[in-house]
């Protein structure tokens, strides 16, 4: 017995020093690990906050099932919404979400086949229905999951996508203006729709903004208006980078004050009012007075006209300084004064609105057509495309335009639809 055990130990030691045979498997199209199925949308994160405003009725999310590497056979994968996973999610995340009822979602298919030699299935869709019937500001969980996969494993970390579904009372859509700007062709000189913003004796300019980053290489973030005429912005040369400022035909307002700086990553409703008759100009932030000045006027400045500037050429240059969002001074390849952030709820009024009026209506105008002093209103809530509708009925729709990469004007700066209309937007309501 002792000799037998000694032999076993000797044999084991010899095996440690035997040369190992080379693995000649071609891994150019396959992994040395087990093949697994997973959801492409859950590959980097498995939770998406699907938040939408109270008027949205339906929306569709698209996804694919992927394999780690191609299989020699067709792979059939089953799909399901699995409410049983909610308790595990809530326990792990210290939440108390309820399951989204079955009546509010619909899978385009409950099974998909990935053909032999391929790694990606056809597109699958989950449609969320009757969303306007959900309770406002309640969050529901919808766990979309792979139920099973024939002949392959399932990658547990990317098996399930948890959609947090929330019908919000807040604004949930905004346009991101990094590397792009917005023009209003209807404000060009000679346009039949420009008169609504010409010869104004008072004005209010409003918008909701969030600066994502105050870039080191810039000293101005252009919000809206016309350079060297009436331009609302953040920062200036020799002026706090994060403080609101406006340039008017009279001069600049207000004086520098570092205590009034806005912070990156925060949503703000900002409003400028200027009455040429009383010569009172003011900034409001989140519906509250921030800065005010009396005597801001000149005898020869009796009206304001935003719609009498010569149009740009096809490259975005050559005209006068024009009315823009996210652009002011410089050529159309110059991004040093861009707005690196998001914008929504932009408006122009032909009166100087009061603090109470601004505060009560920061987030929505219920009936724009009924507001005789509302000259332009862009909600930026389209969520898709390059056109922003003027909700007043004056037909001054705005247009997103990419900045050019350089002064040859041959290549626009890239911007995907997902980057232009970012998901997960939720503007906090501060006037309730």
Short mmCIF file of N, CA and C in Angstrom, two decimals, residues 68-216:
data_model
loop_
_atom_site.label_atom_id
_atom_site.label_comp_id
_atom_site.label_asym_id
_atom_site.label_seq_id
_atom_site.Cartn_x
_atom_site.Cartn_y
_atom_site.Cartn_z
N UNK A 68 -21.73 35.64 -27.58
CA UNK A 68 -20.33 35.97 -27.36
C UNK A 68 -19.52 35.76 -28.63
N UNK A 69 -19.82 34.68 -29.36
CA UNK A 69 -19.16 34.40 -30.64
C UNK A 69 -20.12 33.56 -31.49
N UNK A 70 -19.89 33.47 -32.80
CA UNK A 70 -20.83 32.75 -33.66
C UNK A 70 -20.93 31.28 -33.27
N UNK A 71 -22.12 30.75 -33.38
CA UNK A 71 -22.35 29.33 -33.14
C UNK A 71 -22.46 28.59 -34.48
N UNK A 72 -22.12 27.32 -34.45
CA UNK A 72 -22.25 26.51 -35.66
C UNK A 72 -23.69 26.15 -35.97
N UNK A 73 -24.60 26.40 -35.02
CA UNK A 73 -26.02 26.07 -35.21
C UNK A 73 -26.88 27.30 -34.94
N UNK A 74 -28.10 27.29 -35.46
CA UNK A 74 -29.06 28.33 -35.09
C UNK A 74 -29.27 28.28 -33.58
N UNK A 75 -29.39 29.47 -32.97
CA UNK A 75 -29.61 29.54 -31.53
C UNK A 75 -30.94 30.25 -31.28
N UNK A 76 -31.88 29.54 -30.70
CA UNK A 76 -33.18 30.11 -30.37
C UNK A 76 -33.15 30.62 -28.93
N UNK A 77 -33.57 31.89 -28.77
CA UNK A 77 -33.55 32.54 -27.46
C UNK A 77 -34.96 33.00 -27.13
N UNK A 78 -35.42 32.67 -25.93
CA UNK A 78 -36.75 33.11 -25.50
C UNK A 78 -36.63 34.38 -24.66
N UNK A 79 -37.66 35.21 -24.71
CA UNK A 79 -37.66 36.51 -24.02
C UNK A 79 -38.93 36.65 -23.20
N UNK A 80 -38.83 37.39 -22.13
CA UNK A 80 -40.01 37.59 -21.30
C UNK A 80 -39.81 38.80 -20.39
N UNK A 81 -40.91 39.36 -19.94
CA UNK A 81 -40.88 40.31 -18.84
C UNK A 81 -41.15 39.50 -17.58
N UNK A 82 -40.23 39.58 -16.61
CA UNK A 82 -40.26 38.67 -15.46
C UNK A 82 -40.46 39.46 -14.16
N UNK A 83 -41.73 39.68 -13.75
CA UNK A 83 -41.98 40.45 -12.52
C UNK A 83 -41.40 39.81 -11.27
N UNK A 84 -41.09 38.50 -11.31
CA UNK A 84 -40.56 37.84 -10.13
C UNK A 84 -39.19 38.38 -9.73
N UNK A 85 -38.53 39.08 -10.65
CA UNK A 85 -37.19 39.61 -10.38
C UNK A 85 -37.22 40.94 -9.63
N UNK A 86 -38.40 41.51 -9.47
CA UNK A 86 -38.51 42.84 -8.86
C UNK A 86 -38.12 42.82 -7.39
N UNK A 87 -38.52 41.78 -6.67
CA UNK A 87 -38.19 41.72 -5.25
C UNK A 87 -36.68 41.67 -5.04
N UNK A 88 -35.97 40.93 -5.91
CA UNK A 88 -34.51 40.88 -5.81
C UNK A 88 -33.90 42.26 -6.09
N UNK A 89 -34.42 42.93 -7.11
CA UNK A 89 -33.93 44.28 -7.45
C UNK A 89 -34.16 45.24 -6.29
N UNK A 90 -35.36 45.22 -5.72
CA UNK A 90 -35.67 46.13 -4.63
C UNK A 90 -34.79 45.87 -3.41
N UNK A 91 -34.55 44.59 -3.10
CA UNK A 91 -33.72 44.25 -1.95
C UNK A 91 -32.28 44.72 -2.16
N UNK A 92 -31.79 44.60 -3.39
CA UNK A 92 -30.40 44.97 -3.68
C UNK A 92 -30.22 46.48 -3.69
N UNK A 93 -31.24 47.23 -4.14
CA UNK A 93 -31.11 48.67 -4.32
C UNK A 93 -31.86 49.50 -3.28
N UNK A 94 -32.43 48.81 -2.30
CA UNK A 94 -33.17 49.49 -1.24
C UNK A 94 -34.27 50.38 -1.82
N UNK A 95 -35.05 49.81 -2.75
CA UNK A 95 -36.17 50.51 -3.38
C UNK A 95 -37.46 49.74 -3.11
N UNK A 96 -38.56 50.33 -3.52
CA UNK A 96 -39.88 49.70 -3.29
C UNK A 96 -40.75 49.81 -4.54
N UNK A 97 -40.14 49.57 -5.69
CA UNK A 97 -40.87 49.71 -6.95
C UNK A 97 -41.87 48.57 -7.13
N UNK A 98 -42.99 48.92 -7.77
CA UNK A 98 -43.98 47.91 -8.13
C UNK A 98 -43.79 47.51 -9.58
N UNK A 99 -44.32 46.34 -9.94
CA UNK A 99 -44.22 45.87 -11.32
C UNK A 99 -45.10 46.70 -12.23
N UNK A 100 -44.58 47.02 -13.39
CA UNK A 100 -45.41 47.68 -14.40
C UNK A 100 -46.46 46.68 -14.86
N UNK A 101 -47.75 47.03 -14.73
CA UNK A 101 -48.79 46.08 -15.11
C UNK A 101 -48.67 45.65 -16.58
N UNK A 102 -49.09 44.45 -16.85
CA UNK A 102 -48.93 43.85 -18.17
C UNK A 102 -49.63 44.65 -19.27
N UNK A 103 -50.67 45.37 -18.93
CA UNK A 103 -51.42 46.15 -19.93
C UNK A 103 -50.60 47.30 -20.51
N UNK A 104 -49.47 47.62 -19.88
CA UNK A 104 -48.71 48.81 -20.29
C UNK A 104 -47.44 48.49 -21.08
N UNK A 105 -47.26 47.23 -21.46
CA UNK A 105 -46.10 46.91 -22.31
C UNK A 105 -46.46 45.76 -23.25
N UNK A 106 -45.70 45.68 -24.33
CA UNK A 106 -45.95 44.65 -25.34
C UNK A 106 -44.65 44.33 -26.05
N UNK A 107 -44.23 43.06 -25.98
CA UNK A 107 -43.03 42.60 -26.69
C UNK A 107 -43.39 42.27 -28.13
N UNK A 108 -42.55 42.67 -29.07
CA UNK A 108 -42.82 42.35 -30.48
C UNK A 108 -42.74 40.85 -30.75
N UNK A 109 -41.99 40.12 -29.94
CA UNK A 109 -41.89 38.68 -30.06
C UNK A 109 -41.38 38.12 -28.74
N UNK A 110 -41.74 36.86 -28.45
CA UNK A 110 -41.24 36.24 -27.22
C UNK A 110 -40.10 35.26 -27.49
N UNK A 111 -39.65 35.19 -28.75
CA UNK A 111 -38.52 34.32 -29.10
C UNK A 111 -37.86 34.85 -30.36
N UNK A 112 -36.57 34.67 -30.44
CA UNK A 112 -35.81 35.12 -31.60
C UNK A 112 -34.72 34.09 -31.89
N UNK A 113 -34.37 33.94 -33.16
CA UNK A 113 -33.34 32.98 -33.56
C UNK A 113 -32.13 33.72 -34.12
N UNK A 114 -30.97 33.42 -33.56
CA UNK A 114 -29.71 33.95 -34.10
C UNK A 114 -29.16 32.91 -35.06
N UNK A 115 -29.05 33.22 -36.35
CA UNK A 115 -28.63 32.22 -37.35
C UNK A 115 -27.20 31.72 -37.09
N UNK A 116 -26.95 30.50 -37.51
CA UNK A 116 -25.60 29.93 -37.42
C UNK A 116 -24.60 30.86 -38.09
N UNK A 117 -23.46 31.05 -37.45
CA UNK A 117 -22.42 31.91 -37.99
C UNK A 117 -22.61 33.38 -37.68
N UNK A 118 -23.71 33.76 -37.03
CA UNK A 118 -23.98 35.15 -36.69
C UNK A 118 -23.92 35.35 -35.17
N UNK A 119 -23.78 36.60 -34.76
CA UNK A 119 -23.74 36.89 -33.32
C UNK A 119 -24.88 37.80 -32.88
N UNK A 120 -25.68 38.29 -33.80
CA UNK A 120 -26.70 39.27 -33.44
C UNK A 120 -28.05 38.88 -34.01
N UNK A 121 -29.08 38.99 -33.20
CA UNK A 121 -30.43 38.68 -33.65
C UNK A 121 -31.00 39.85 -34.43
N UNK A 122 -32.15 39.62 -35.02
CA UNK A 122 -32.91 40.73 -35.60
C UNK A 122 -33.36 41.65 -34.48
N UNK A 123 -33.76 42.88 -34.82
CA UNK A 123 -34.18 43.84 -33.81
C UNK A 123 -35.49 43.41 -33.16
N UNK A 124 -35.53 43.52 -31.85
CA UNK A 124 -36.74 43.24 -31.08
C UNK A 124 -37.18 44.55 -30.43
N UNK A 125 -38.46 44.69 -30.19
CA UNK A 125 -38.97 45.93 -29.62
C UNK A 125 -39.89 45.63 -28.44
N UNK A 126 -39.76 46.48 -27.44
CA UNK A 126 -40.75 46.48 -26.36
C UNK A 126 -41.45 47.83 -26.40
N UNK A 127 -42.75 47.78 -26.58
CA UNK A 127 -43.55 49.00 -26.69
C UNK A 127 -44.28 49.25 -25.38
N UNK A 128 -44.13 50.45 -24.86
CA UNK A 128 -44.84 50.84 -23.65
C UNK A 128 -46.10 51.59 -24.06
N UNK A 129 -47.26 51.15 -23.54
CA UNK A 129 -48.56 51.60 -24.01
C UNK A 129 -49.33 52.36 -22.94
N UNK A 130 -50.29 53.17 -23.38
CA UNK A 130 -51.25 53.83 -22.48
C UNK A 130 -50.55 54.54 -21.31
N UNK A 131 -49.41 55.14 -21.61
CA UNK A 131 -48.59 55.72 -20.55
C UNK A 131 -49.28 56.90 -19.87
N UNK A 132 -50.18 57.57 -20.58
CA UNK A 132 -50.88 58.70 -19.99
C UNK A 132 -51.88 58.27 -18.92
N UNK A 133 -52.06 56.96 -18.75
CA UNK A 133 -52.96 56.47 -17.71
C UNK A 133 -52.23 56.13 -16.41
N UNK A 134 -50.90 56.11 -16.45
CA UNK A 134 -50.13 55.78 -15.25
C UNK A 134 -50.20 56.92 -14.23
N UNK A 135 -50.04 56.57 -12.98
CA UNK A 135 -50.03 57.57 -11.92
C UNK A 135 -48.82 58.48 -12.09
N UNK A 136 -49.04 59.78 -11.99
CA UNK A 136 -47.95 60.74 -12.16
C UNK A 136 -46.96 60.63 -11.01
N UNK A 137 -45.68 60.62 -11.36
CA UNK A 137 -44.54 60.58 -10.44
C UNK A 137 -44.42 59.27 -9.67
N UNK A 138 -45.14 58.24 -10.08
CA UNK A 138 -44.93 56.89 -9.53
C UNK A 138 -43.95 56.15 -10.44
N UNK A 139 -43.04 55.37 -9.85
CA UNK A 139 -42.05 54.63 -10.61
C UNK A 139 -42.40 53.15 -10.60
N UNK A 140 -42.42 52.56 -11.80
CA UNK A 140 -42.69 51.14 -11.96
C UNK A 140 -41.45 50.47 -12.55
N UNK A 141 -41.32 49.17 -12.30
CA UNK A 141 -40.17 48.42 -12.81
C UNK A 141 -40.65 47.39 -13.82
N UNK A 142 -39.94 47.32 -14.94
CA UNK A 142 -40.27 46.36 -15.99
C UNK A 142 -38.99 45.58 -16.33
N UNK A 143 -38.80 44.37 -15.76
CA UNK A 143 -37.59 43.60 -16.00
C UNK A 143 -37.71 42.76 -17.28
N UNK A 144 -37.06 43.20 -18.34
CA UNK A 144 -37.02 42.48 -19.60
C UNK A 144 -35.84 41.51 -19.56
N UNK A 145 -36.12 40.21 -19.80
CA UNK A 145 -35.08 39.23 -19.53
C UNK A 145 -35.05 38.12 -20.58
N UNK A 146 -33.87 37.51 -20.73
CA UNK A 146 -33.75 36.28 -21.52
C UNK A 146 -34.25 35.12 -20.67
N UNK A 147 -35.23 34.40 -21.20
CA UNK A 147 -35.77 33.26 -20.47
C UNK A 147 -34.94 32.01 -20.62
N UNK A 148 -34.45 31.78 -21.83
CA UNK A 148 -33.64 30.60 -22.09
C UNK A 148 -32.96 30.70 -23.44
N UNK A 149 -31.93 29.91 -23.64
CA UNK A 149 -31.18 29.92 -24.90
C UNK A 149 -30.76 28.49 -25.21
N UNK A 150 -31.11 27.99 -26.40
CA UNK A 150 -30.84 26.60 -26.77
C UNK A 150 -29.38 26.44 -27.23
N UNK A 151 -28.66 25.55 -26.56
CA UNK A 151 -27.30 25.20 -27.00
C UNK A 151 -26.21 26.12 -26.53
N UNK A 152 -26.55 27.20 -25.82
CA UNK A 152 -25.53 28.12 -25.31
C UNK A 152 -25.92 28.52 -23.89
N UNK A 153 -24.98 29.16 -23.19
CA UNK A 153 -25.28 29.67 -21.88
C UNK A 153 -25.92 31.03 -21.94
N UNK A 154 -26.15 31.60 -20.78
CA UNK A 154 -26.71 32.95 -20.67
C UNK A 154 -25.79 33.77 -19.77
N UNK A 155 -25.39 34.93 -20.24
CA UNK A 155 -24.50 35.81 -19.48
C UNK A 155 -25.34 36.52 -18.42
N UNK A 156 -25.23 36.07 -17.18
CA UNK A 156 -26.14 36.54 -16.13
C UNK A 156 -26.07 38.05 -15.92
N UNK A 157 -24.87 38.64 -16.02
CA UNK A 157 -24.74 40.07 -15.79
C UNK A 157 -25.44 40.92 -16.82
N UNK A 158 -25.70 40.36 -18.01
CA UNK A 158 -26.37 41.11 -19.08
C UNK A 158 -27.61 40.37 -19.57
N UNK A 159 -28.18 39.60 -18.69
CA UNK A 159 -29.38 38.81 -19.03
C UNK A 159 -30.65 39.66 -18.99
N UNK A 160 -30.66 40.67 -18.12
CA UNK A 160 -31.89 41.42 -17.85
C UNK A 160 -31.64 42.91 -17.97
N UNK A 161 -32.58 43.59 -18.59
CA UNK A 161 -32.61 45.06 -18.59
C UNK A 161 -33.80 45.50 -17.75
N UNK A 162 -33.51 46.28 -16.71
CA UNK A 162 -34.57 46.79 -15.86
C UNK A 162 -34.95 48.19 -16.35
N UNK A 163 -36.17 48.34 -16.85
CA UNK A 163 -36.67 49.65 -17.24
C UNK A 163 -37.44 50.25 -16.06
N UNK A 164 -36.93 51.38 -15.57
CA UNK A 164 -37.65 52.12 -14.53
C UNK A 164 -38.58 53.10 -15.23
N UNK A 165 -39.85 52.82 -15.21
CA UNK A 165 -40.85 53.56 -15.99
C UNK A 165 -41.52 54.57 -15.08
N UNK A 166 -41.44 55.84 -15.49
CA UNK A 166 -41.99 56.90 -14.64
C UNK A 166 -42.63 57.98 -15.48
N UNK A 167 -43.90 58.20 -15.24
CA UNK A 167 -44.62 59.32 -15.85
C UNK A 167 -44.43 60.53 -14.94
N UNK A 168 -43.67 61.47 -15.40
CA UNK A 168 -43.22 62.56 -14.53
C UNK A 168 -44.02 63.84 -14.76
N UNK A 169 -44.19 64.58 -13.69
CA UNK A 169 -44.78 65.92 -13.82
C UNK A 169 -43.76 66.92 -14.33
N UNK A 170 -42.48 66.48 -14.38
CA UNK A 170 -41.40 67.38 -14.78
C UNK A 170 -41.21 67.36 -16.30
N UNK A 171 -40.38 68.29 -16.78
CA UNK A 171 -39.94 68.28 -18.17
C UNK A 171 -38.94 67.15 -18.34
N UNK A 172 -39.10 66.35 -19.37
CA UNK A 172 -38.25 65.17 -19.54
C UNK A 172 -37.53 65.13 -20.88
N UNK A 173 -37.62 66.21 -21.65
CA UNK A 173 -36.94 66.27 -22.95
C UNK A 173 -36.28 67.62 -23.11
N UNK A 174 -35.04 67.60 -23.59
CA UNK A 174 -34.29 68.82 -23.88
C UNK A 174 -33.29 68.51 -24.97
N UNK A 175 -32.80 69.55 -25.65
CA UNK A 175 -31.80 69.37 -26.69
C UNK A 175 -30.42 69.70 -26.14
N UNK A 176 -29.46 68.84 -26.46
CA UNK A 176 -28.08 69.08 -26.07
C UNK A 176 -27.37 69.85 -27.18
N UNK A 177 -26.77 70.99 -26.84
CA UNK A 177 -26.20 71.88 -27.85
C UNK A 177 -24.68 71.78 -27.99
N UNK A 178 -24.06 70.79 -27.38
CA UNK A 178 -22.61 70.66 -27.58
C UNK A 178 -22.34 70.34 -29.05
N UNK A 179 -21.47 71.12 -29.68
CA UNK A 179 -21.05 70.96 -31.08
C UNK A 179 -22.13 71.31 -32.10
N UNK A 180 -23.25 71.84 -31.65
CA UNK A 180 -24.31 72.29 -32.57
C UNK A 180 -24.86 73.63 -32.07
N UNK A 181 -25.57 74.32 -32.95
CA UNK A 181 -26.29 75.52 -32.54
C UNK A 181 -27.67 75.49 -33.21
N UNK A 182 -28.52 76.43 -32.85
CA UNK A 182 -29.89 76.47 -33.37
C UNK A 182 -30.14 77.85 -33.95
N UNK A 183 -30.61 77.89 -35.18
CA UNK A 183 -30.96 79.14 -35.86
C UNK A 183 -32.47 79.20 -36.09
N UNK A 184 -32.96 80.41 -36.36
CA UNK A 184 -34.39 80.61 -36.62
C UNK A 184 -34.51 81.29 -37.98
N UNK A 185 -34.64 80.52 -39.06
CA UNK A 185 -34.69 81.12 -40.41
C UNK A 185 -35.80 82.16 -40.58
N UNK A 186 -36.89 81.99 -39.85
CA UNK A 186 -37.99 82.94 -39.96
C UNK A 186 -37.68 84.32 -39.42
N UNK A 187 -36.56 84.46 -38.70
CA UNK A 187 -36.15 85.77 -38.20
C UNK A 187 -35.23 86.50 -39.17
N UNK A 188 -34.88 85.89 -40.30
CA UNK A 188 -34.01 86.55 -41.28
C UNK A 188 -34.70 87.79 -41.85
N UNK A 189 -33.88 88.76 -42.20
CA UNK A 189 -34.41 90.00 -42.77
C UNK A 189 -35.24 89.72 -44.02
N UNK A 190 -36.43 90.28 -44.07
CA UNK A 190 -37.32 90.08 -45.21
C UNK A 190 -38.26 88.91 -45.07
N UNK A 191 -38.08 88.08 -44.03
CA UNK A 191 -38.98 86.94 -43.84
C UNK A 191 -40.37 87.44 -43.45
N UNK A 192 -41.43 86.85 -44.02
CA UNK A 192 -42.79 87.30 -43.70
C UNK A 192 -43.19 87.00 -42.26
N UNK A 193 -42.40 86.15 -41.55
CA UNK A 193 -42.77 85.81 -40.17
C UNK A 193 -41.89 86.53 -39.15
N UNK A 194 -41.04 87.45 -39.60
CA UNK A 194 -40.09 88.10 -38.70
C UNK A 194 -40.68 89.26 -37.92
N UNK A 195 -41.76 89.83 -38.39
CA UNK A 195 -42.27 91.06 -37.78
C UNK A 195 -42.69 90.89 -36.32
N UNK A 196 -43.00 89.65 -35.90
CA UNK A 196 -43.45 89.44 -34.52
C UNK A 196 -42.37 89.77 -33.51
N UNK A 197 -41.09 89.80 -33.95
CA UNK A 197 -40.01 90.14 -33.01
C UNK A 197 -39.31 91.44 -33.41
N UNK A 198 -39.97 92.26 -34.20
CA UNK A 198 -39.42 93.55 -34.59
C UNK A 198 -40.18 94.69 -33.92
N UNK A 199 -39.45 95.80 -33.71
CA UNK A 199 -40.04 97.04 -33.16
C UNK A 199 -40.71 96.82 -31.81
N UNK A 200 -40.06 96.04 -30.96
CA UNK A 200 -40.57 95.81 -29.61
C UNK A 200 -40.09 96.92 -28.69
N UNK A 201 -40.97 97.37 -27.82
CA UNK A 201 -40.58 98.38 -26.83
C UNK A 201 -40.25 97.74 -25.48
N UNK A 202 -40.50 96.48 -25.36
CA UNK A 202 -40.13 95.73 -24.15
C UNK A 202 -39.94 94.27 -24.57
N UNK A 203 -39.22 93.51 -23.75
CA UNK A 203 -38.94 92.13 -24.12
C UNK A 203 -38.69 91.28 -22.87
N UNK A 204 -39.08 90.03 -22.97
CA UNK A 204 -38.67 89.01 -22.01
C UNK A 204 -38.14 87.83 -22.81
N UNK A 205 -36.95 87.36 -22.45
CA UNK A 205 -36.34 86.18 -23.07
C UNK A 205 -36.13 85.15 -21.98
N UNK A 206 -36.70 83.95 -22.17
CA UNK A 206 -36.65 82.90 -21.16
C UNK A 206 -36.08 81.61 -21.75
N UNK A 207 -35.50 80.79 -20.89
CA UNK A 207 -35.10 79.44 -21.27
C UNK A 207 -34.77 78.65 -20.00
N UNK A 208 -34.88 77.35 -20.11
CA UNK A 208 -34.39 76.45 -19.07
C UNK A 208 -33.11 75.83 -19.59
N UNK A 209 -32.05 75.92 -18.80
CA UNK A 209 -30.75 75.44 -19.26
C UNK A 209 -30.06 74.59 -18.19
N UNK A 210 -29.16 73.75 -18.65
CA UNK A 210 -28.24 73.04 -17.76
C UNK A 210 -26.89 73.02 -18.45
N UNK A 211 -25.89 73.65 -17.85
CA UNK A 211 -24.55 73.62 -18.40
C UNK A 211 -23.88 72.33 -17.92
N UNK A 212 -23.47 71.50 -18.86
CA UNK A 212 -22.82 70.24 -18.47
C UNK A 212 -21.37 70.45 -18.10
N UNK A 213 -20.74 71.45 -18.73
CA UNK A 213 -19.35 71.74 -18.41
C UNK A 213 -19.02 73.16 -18.82
N UNK A 214 -18.36 73.88 -17.94
CA UNK A 214 -17.81 75.19 -18.29
C UNK A 214 -16.40 74.95 -18.82
N UNK A 215 -16.25 74.93 -20.14
CA UNK A 215 -15.00 74.54 -20.77
C UNK A 215 -13.87 75.51 -20.43
N UNK A 216 -12.68 74.94 -20.21
CA UNK A 216 -11.52 75.75 -19.85
C UNK A 216 -11.11 76.70 -20.98
#
